[in-house]
């Protein structure tokens, strides 16, 4: 075998005039590929045992990778070994059944293979011509996802990098299609604009990505109006109606309501029918942010909660969350595909090329903000084929059962406090030993002292369980208090994992309480 190919050393660098072809011979690629597949298979085999978090600081990990820019190439065997030597030992195992951070999906195995296959063809379904099968698979996948959740399957839509970009694409479409003038040419700089363009979402559970949308649309973050919530953390539609009416009187232009469909702290689903009514009455765009939870509509036992979702003008749903796809993969559905096209369409002579006209199809660059795009659809399409809707139903209901089981454990313990009933798979609760809570019954000062102790303990528990590698759990704030939050968004988590993790939380909690007592002379 040609040594220059094996080593990746450029023969031109050695003074030869030979043309350099850096590709590997097929047999060499096969050997390395098998090696990579072995590494992946071994990883999946060990995943349940690995510490979830490396427990090292950013500086420590940066030091592992501190090396000069390579001037000369290395042998591909050596490059691949880097994975086991330096990358994996410094990774957070998001696919672990004991990983409960953010809303991160666990990554399907077939999705891993699909990503490798997609990378091999390297199609670019930004346009139809550089990605004909990729485009048609994406269109089919969009229709399937819509059908799965009971949304009209003749809708438009596309896969995005994630929920934030799906929210942006949906709300941008809302702005373009509800503004009093055509915003395409002059945008917000038009003299025809009067008042502010306003977006509405629930005060407690509205997601921060909508602020990013306001950034991207350059509306200013104050354009995101926070609507009061009810006791179950869902948006109060009457308060919404009142706010919109008042804002209109001020001369503003309320254009979009964002409903949470599976909210970030408690998995709440806003009252979709009522919000759809408000939007219809006020001619506003109804965007459902179902990044975390829209896919739950596939569960017959939850279906009622989703009534009205089919009326949303646009729906965000992240396959890299509760469909467990490997990163990145968000998705936006838009009821009227033409409204999406009208919002993003643009043309240039070099975009359509010169193949005969029968070789044309949907150019996704006309339907979203990206031009070049990856073949994300393959992993969604293949995983849907692999599990089927029935398989997904089982996986999703297992996730809900895990959250319900956790809720039972919380309720049965004197050391934990329940904050809400689980709706889907995201569950927040707090460590609050009864003995300490009883002390809060005294003066206001005593109550504050107990609250700050509990906030400290809950943070301490999350930090400690991460540092020990037992589980990845983060804190959040619910009604102003620091709480433990678990997003059980892994198709690998079982009831046994929940028990193990809950027992570990209880133990660390007792230690933290003991530490607090000794620090406070008790
Ligand atoms: C409700 C909701 N919307 C949007 C997003 C943003 O999704 P992404 O991180 O994929 O951009 C998240 C992320 O957790 C979310 O929970």
Short mmCIF file of N, CA and C in Angstrom, two decimals, residues 168 170-188 197 217 255 285 339-340 342-345:
data_model
loop_
_atom_site.label_atom_id
_atom_site.label_comp_id
_atom_site.label_asym_id
_atom_site.label_seq_id
_atom_site.Cartn_x
_atom_site.Cartn_y
_atom_site.Cartn_z
N UNK A 168 -37.60 29.96 16.16
CA UNK A 168 -37.30 31.15 15.36
C UNK A 168 -38.00 31.08 14.00
N UNK A 170 -40.59 29.34 13.08
CA UNK A 170 -42.04 29.41 13.20
C UNK A 170 -42.52 30.83 13.50
N UNK A 171 -41.81 31.50 14.41
CA UNK A 171 -42.28 32.83 14.83
C UNK A 171 -41.97 33.88 13.76
N UNK A 172 -40.86 33.69 13.06
CA UNK A 172 -40.55 34.55 11.91
C UNK A 172 -41.66 34.42 10.85
N UNK A 173 -42.11 33.19 10.64
CA UNK A 173 -43.20 32.96 9.69
C UNK A 173 -44.47 33.67 10.19
N UNK A 174 -44.66 33.62 11.49
CA UNK A 174 -45.81 34.32 12.09
C UNK A 174 -45.71 35.82 11.86
N UNK A 175 -44.53 36.37 12.05
CA UNK A 175 -44.35 37.82 11.88
C UNK A 175 -44.62 38.22 10.43
N UNK A 176 -43.99 37.50 9.52
CA UNK A 176 -44.16 37.80 8.09
C UNK A 176 -45.64 37.75 7.66
N UNK A 177 -46.37 36.81 8.27
CA UNK A 177 -47.74 36.58 7.79
C UNK A 177 -48.82 37.30 8.59
N UNK A 178 -48.42 38.04 9.61
CA UNK A 178 -49.45 38.76 10.38
C UNK A 178 -49.17 40.26 10.43
N UNK A 179 -47.99 40.70 9.98
CA UNK A 179 -47.68 42.14 10.04
C UNK A 179 -48.67 42.92 9.16
N UNK A 180 -48.85 44.19 9.52
CA UNK A 180 -49.82 45.01 8.78
C UNK A 180 -49.29 45.37 7.39
N UNK A 181 -48.00 45.13 7.17
CA UNK A 181 -47.39 45.44 5.87
C UNK A 181 -46.45 44.29 5.52
N UNK A 182 -46.00 44.27 4.28
CA UNK A 182 -45.08 43.20 3.86
C UNK A 182 -43.69 43.49 4.43
N UNK A 183 -43.28 42.68 5.39
CA UNK A 183 -42.01 42.96 6.08
C UNK A 183 -40.79 42.47 5.29
N UNK A 184 -41.01 41.82 4.16
CA UNK A 184 -39.87 41.21 3.47
C UNK A 184 -38.86 42.27 3.00
N UNK A 185 -39.33 43.34 2.42
CA UNK A 185 -38.39 44.32 1.84
C UNK A 185 -37.73 45.18 2.91
N UNK A 186 -38.51 45.74 3.79
CA UNK A 186 -37.93 46.73 4.71
C UNK A 186 -37.88 46.27 6.16
N UNK A 187 -38.43 45.13 6.41
CA UNK A 187 -38.37 44.59 7.77
C UNK A 187 -38.93 45.55 8.79
N UNK A 188 -38.21 45.69 9.90
CA UNK A 188 -38.68 46.56 10.98
C UNK A 188 -38.40 48.03 10.68
N UNK A 197 -44.10 44.99 17.72
CA UNK A 197 -44.53 43.61 17.49
C UNK A 197 -44.35 42.84 18.79
N UNK A 217 -34.99 38.24 15.71
CA UNK A 217 -35.89 39.09 14.93
C UNK A 217 -35.64 40.58 15.21
N UNK A 255 -48.66 39.88 17.85
CA UNK A 255 -48.74 39.06 16.63
C UNK A 255 -48.62 37.56 16.88
N UNK A 285 -50.79 34.79 15.28
CA UNK A 285 -50.13 33.50 14.96
C UNK A 285 -50.08 32.65 16.23
N UNK A 339 -47.18 29.67 3.56
CA UNK A 339 -46.81 30.77 4.47
C UNK A 339 -45.33 30.66 4.85
N UNK A 340 -44.86 29.44 4.97
CA UNK A 340 -43.44 29.22 5.28
C UNK A 340 -42.59 29.66 4.09
N UNK A 342 -43.35 31.76 1.70
CA UNK A 342 -43.43 33.22 1.53
C UNK A 342 -42.48 33.94 2.50
N UNK A 343 -42.23 33.32 3.63
CA UNK A 343 -41.39 33.97 4.65
C UNK A 343 -39.91 33.86 4.34
N UNK A 344 -39.51 32.81 3.67
CA UNK A 344 -38.06 32.56 3.51
C UNK A 344 -37.60 32.51 2.06
N UNK A 345 -38.55 32.63 1.14
CA UNK A 345 -38.18 32.45 -0.27
C UNK A 345 -37.19 33.51 -0.72
#
